[in-house]
Amino acid sequence: MLQTAADKGDALASERLTVGVAARLSRYLQVLTQAKKMGRDSISSQEIGEYTNVNATQIRRDLSGFGKFGKRGVGYNIDYLIVEIRKILRTSGQHNIALIGAGSLGQAIARSPAFADHGFNIAGVFDSDPGKVGTPIDSLHVQGVDELVAAVREKNIIVGVLAVPESAAQTAADALVAAGVKIIFNYADTLIDTPPDVTVHRSSPVVELLHALYFHLT
């Protein structure tokens, strides 16, 4: 029996991806999502490569491992490929996020459409400053950190985002860990300690600049 691209994608999505493949697929998905917002219907591997700095051959190799998605001379159907990559990355559906920090950065993150574009919903914004608690950020109202545990359980929050000063990052991370969150995305420019079963990812424009500068100068 022939296996369709979708069937093959579902089968291989059940296997754990390598770090490199997962990282590249995430970058492809980001480009595809932005292209869709621009009204595009299709895109070539060369175009994806221009936006991700990944060789077009590598892109085709990555995608062909999960099925036949593109057509020679036509490219990839954006809507279809978005659905398939989300299946492979296991990010189909909606995932709830707790955002810690209601300062300028936190408010910008809460109002950004970037998370929603990829199925992530900011289900609650929390802050330890009594002066910020209760203030509105679009449709949300800032809650106290003491409400975090109940919110995580009630809303099935699986990801925590830290948008706090460096001095508050560890305390905020501890609160997320105590609430049962296993994935933390850290915008603070500092290292935090977590238990082995909690994964921490950092967002640092400095790292991206260093990476870009290296390839510019060499």
PDB file of N, CA and C in Angstrom, residues 24-33 35 40 42-60 62-63 69-70 75-78 81-82 85:
ATOM      1  N   ARG A  24      15.669  23.719  12.256  1.00  0.00           N
ATOM      2  CA  ARG A  24      15.473  24.205  10.879  1.00  0.00           C
ATOM      3  C   ARG A  24      13.997  24.190  10.494  1.00  0.00           C
ATOM      4  N   LEU A  25      13.278  23.145  10.865  1.00  0.00           N
ATOM      5  CA  LEU A  25      11.847  23.098  10.550  1.00  0.00           C
ATOM      6  C   LEU A  25      11.105  24.260  11.203  1.00  0.00           C
ATOM      7  N   SER A  26      11.514  24.615  12.405  1.00  0.00           N
ATOM      8  CA  SER A  26      10.890  25.754  13.091  1.00  0.00           C
ATOM      9  C   SER A  26      11.136  27.042  12.330  1.00  0.00           C
ATOM     10  N   ARG A  27      12.336  27.185  11.782  1.00  0.00           N
ATOM     11  CA  ARG A  27      12.658  28.384  10.999  1.00  0.00           C
ATOM     12  C   ARG A  27      11.864  28.401   9.694  1.00  0.00           C
ATOM     13  N   TYR A  28      11.731  27.226   9.053  1.00  0.00           N
ATOM     14  CA  TYR A  28      10.931  27.165   7.828  1.00  0.00           C
ATOM     15  C   TYR A  28       9.485  27.561   8.140  1.00  0.00           C
ATOM     16  N   LEU A  29       8.966  27.062   9.248  1.00  0.00           N
ATOM     17  CA  LEU A  29       7.580  27.341   9.613  1.00  0.00           C
ATOM     18  C   LEU A  29       7.364  28.832   9.844  1.00  0.00           C
ATOM     19  N   GLN A  30       8.337  29.486  10.441  1.00  0.00           N
ATOM     20  CA  GLN A  30       8.223  30.923  10.673  1.00  0.00           C
ATOM     21  C   GLN A  30       8.142  31.681   9.353  1.00  0.00           C
ATOM     22  N   VAL A  31       8.981  31.302   8.397  1.00  0.00           N
ATOM     23  CA  VAL A  31       8.968  31.949   7.082  1.00  0.00           C
ATOM     24  C   VAL A  31       7.639  31.684   6.373  1.00  0.00           C
ATOM     25  N   LEU A  32       7.178  30.452   6.418  1.00  0.00           N
ATOM     26  CA  LEU A  32       5.923  30.094   5.762  1.00  0.00           C
ATOM     27  C   LEU A  32       4.749  30.877   6.341  1.00  0.00           C
ATOM     28  N   THR A  33       4.735  31.020   7.654  1.00  0.00           N
ATOM     29  CA  THR A  33       3.644  31.750   8.313  1.00  0.00           C
ATOM     30  C   THR A  33       3.635  33.214   7.896  1.00  0.00           C
ATOM     31  N   ALA A  35       4.945  34.405   5.100  1.00  0.00           N
ATOM     32  CA  ALA A  35       4.598  34.452   3.675  1.00  0.00           C
ATOM     33  C   ALA A  35       3.087  34.345   3.484  1.00  0.00           C
ATOM     34  N   ARG A  40       0.813  35.118   0.097  1.00  0.00           N
ATOM     35  CA  ARG A  40       1.454  34.156  -0.801  1.00  0.00           C
ATOM     36  C   ARG A  40       0.752  32.800  -0.728  1.00  0.00           C
ATOM     37  N   SER A  42       2.354  30.028  -2.592  1.00  0.00           N
ATOM     38  CA  SER A  42       3.423  29.046  -2.759  1.00  0.00           C
ATOM     39  C   SER A  42       4.767  29.713  -2.547  1.00  0.00           C
ATOM     40  N   ILE A  43       5.779  28.878  -2.323  1.00  0.00           N
ATOM     41  CA  ILE A  43       7.120  29.392  -2.084  1.00  0.00           C
ATOM     42  C   ILE A  43       8.126  28.310  -2.477  1.00  0.00           C
ATOM     43  N   SER A  44       9.278  28.705  -2.971  1.00  0.00           N
ATOM     44  CA  SER A  44      10.302  27.748  -3.390  1.00  0.00           C
ATOM     45  C   SER A  44      11.314  27.521  -2.272  1.00  0.00           C
ATOM     46  N   SER A  45      12.070  26.441  -2.396  1.00  0.00           N
ATOM     47  CA  SER A  45      13.126  26.174  -1.408  1.00  0.00           C
ATOM     48  C   SER A  45      14.191  27.256  -1.455  1.00  0.00           C
ATOM     49  N   GLN A  46      14.419  27.821  -2.643  1.00  0.00           N
ATOM     50  CA  GLN A  46      15.405  28.900  -2.750  1.00  0.00           C
ATOM     51  C   GLN A  46      14.963  30.124  -1.951  1.00  0.00           C
ATOM     52  N   GLU A  47      13.671  30.436  -2.025  1.00  0.00           N
ATOM     53  CA  GLU A  47      13.158  31.588  -1.274  1.00  0.00           C
ATOM     54  C   GLU A  47      13.217  31.347   0.229  1.00  0.00           C
ATOM     55  N   ILE A  48      12.858  30.148   0.647  1.00  0.00           N
ATOM     56  CA  ILE A  48      12.956  29.827   2.074  1.00  0.00           C
ATOM     57  C   ILE A  48      14.403  29.963   2.522  1.00  0.00           C
ATOM     58  N   GLY A  49      15.315  29.517   1.669  1.00  0.00           N
ATOM     59  CA  GLY A  49      16.730  29.595   1.990  1.00  0.00           C
ATOM     60  C   GLY A  49      17.219  31.018   2.154  1.00  0.00           C
ATOM     61  N   GLU A  50      16.688  31.932   1.339  1.00  0.00           N
ATOM     62  CA  GLU A  50      17.101  33.333   1.429  1.00  0.00           C
ATOM     63  C   GLU A  50      16.715  33.946   2.773  1.00  0.00           C
ATOM     64  N   TYR A  51      15.598  33.510   3.324  1.00  0.00           N
ATOM     65  CA  TYR A  51      15.116  34.063   4.587  1.00  0.00           C
ATOM     66  C   TYR A  51      15.671  33.355   5.812  1.00  0.00           C
ATOM     67  N   THR A  52      16.188  32.140   5.629  1.00  0.00           N
ATOM     68  CA  THR A  52      16.667  31.363   6.773  1.00  0.00           C
ATOM     69  C   THR A  52      18.175  31.146   6.771  1.00  0.00           C
ATOM     70  N   ASN A  53      18.835  31.501   5.662  1.00  0.00           N
ATOM     71  CA  ASN A  53      20.267  31.226   5.505  1.00  0.00           C
ATOM     72  C   ASN A  53      20.579  29.734   5.575  1.00  0.00           C
ATOM     73  N   VAL A  54      19.628  28.933   5.124  1.00  0.00           N
ATOM     74  CA  VAL A  54      19.829  27.492   5.007  1.00  0.00           C
ATOM     75  C   VAL A  54      19.883  27.159   3.518  1.00  0.00           C
ATOM     76  N   ASN A  55      20.852  26.345   3.121  1.00  0.00           N
ATOM     77  CA  ASN A  55      21.003  25.968   1.725  1.00  0.00           C
ATOM     78  C   ASN A  55      19.731  25.301   1.201  1.00  0.00           C
ATOM     79  N   ALA A  56      19.311  25.658  -0.018  1.00  0.00           N
ATOM     80  CA  ALA A  56      18.082  25.118  -0.592  1.00  0.00           C
ATOM     81  C   ALA A  56      18.111  23.594  -0.679  1.00  0.00           C
ATOM     82  N   THR A  57      19.284  23.033  -0.957  1.00  0.00           N
ATOM     83  CA  THR A  57      19.407  21.579  -1.009  1.00  0.00           C
ATOM     84  C   THR A  57      19.101  20.962   0.344  1.00  0.00           C
ATOM     85  N   GLN A  58      19.593  21.597   1.418  1.00  0.00           N
ATOM     86  CA  GLN A  58      19.326  21.109   2.768  1.00  0.00           C
ATOM     87  C   GLN A  58      17.840  21.199   3.085  1.00  0.00           C
ATOM     88  N   ILE A  59      17.202  22.268   2.650  1.00  0.00           N
ATOM     89  CA  ILE A  59      15.767  22.427   2.884  1.00  0.00           C
ATOM     90  C   ILE A  59      14.993  21.303   2.212  1.00  0.00           C
ATOM     91  N   ARG A  60      15.311  21.033   0.958  1.00  0.00           N
ATOM     92  CA  ARG A  60      14.615  19.953   0.243  1.00  0.00           C
ATOM     93  C   ARG A  60      14.886  18.609   0.894  1.00  0.00           C
ATOM     94  N   ASP A  62      15.584  18.093   4.116  1.00  0.00           N
ATOM     95  CA  ASP A  62      14.832  18.043   5.373  1.00  0.00           C
ATOM     96  C   ASP A  62      13.373  17.685   5.128  1.00  0.00           C
ATOM     97  N   LEU A  63      12.764  18.338   4.136  1.00  0.00           N
ATOM     98  CA  LEU A  63      11.336  18.129   3.901  1.00  0.00           C
ATOM     99  C   LEU A  63      11.044  16.793   3.235  1.00  0.00           C
ATOM    100  N   PHE A  69       6.320  17.077  -0.671  1.00  0.00           N
ATOM    101  CA  PHE A  69       5.485  18.242  -0.450  1.00  0.00           C
ATOM    102  C   PHE A  69       5.496  19.240  -1.605  1.00  0.00           C
ATOM    103  N   GLY A  70       6.558  19.320  -2.363  1.00  0.00           N
ATOM    104  CA  GLY A  70       6.679  20.338  -3.400  1.00  0.00           C
ATOM    105  C   GLY A  70       6.609  19.778  -4.808  1.00  0.00           C
ATOM    106  N   GLY A  75       7.074  24.878  -6.595  1.00  0.00           N
ATOM    107  CA  GLY A  75       7.410  25.143  -5.203  1.00  0.00           C
ATOM    108  C   GLY A  75       6.479  24.434  -4.246  1.00  0.00           C
ATOM    109  N   TYR A  76       6.427  24.940  -3.035  1.00  0.00           N
ATOM    110  CA  TYR A  76       5.622  24.323  -1.986  1.00  0.00           C
ATOM    111  C   TYR A  76       4.333  25.102  -1.774  1.00  0.00           C
ATOM    112  N   ASN A  77       3.227  24.373  -1.618  1.00  0.00           N
ATOM    113  CA  ASN A  77       1.981  25.007  -1.222  1.00  0.00           C
ATOM    114  C   ASN A  77       2.100  25.414   0.245  1.00  0.00           C
ATOM    115  N   ILE A  78       1.971  26.701   0.515  1.00  0.00           N
ATOM    116  CA  ILE A  78       2.263  27.225   1.855  1.00  0.00           C
ATOM    117  C   ILE A  78       1.291  26.696   2.903  1.00  0.00           C
ATOM    118  N   LEU A  81       1.996  23.002   3.613  1.00  0.00           N
ATOM    119  CA  LEU A  81       3.271  22.748   4.278  1.00  0.00           C
ATOM    120  C   LEU A  81       3.247  23.226   5.733  1.00  0.00           C
ATOM    121  N   ILE A  82       2.533  24.314   6.004  1.00  0.00           N
ATOM    122  CA  ILE A  82       2.394  24.773   7.392  1.00  0.00           C
ATOM    123  C   ILE A  82       1.734  23.692   8.230  1.00  0.00           C
ATOM    124  N   ILE A  85       4.241  20.647   8.685  1.00  0.00           N
ATOM    125  CA  ILE A  85       5.359  20.895   9.597  1.00  0.00           C
ATOM    126  C   ILE A  85       4.870  20.990  11.030  1.00  0.00           C
TER     127      ILE A  85
END
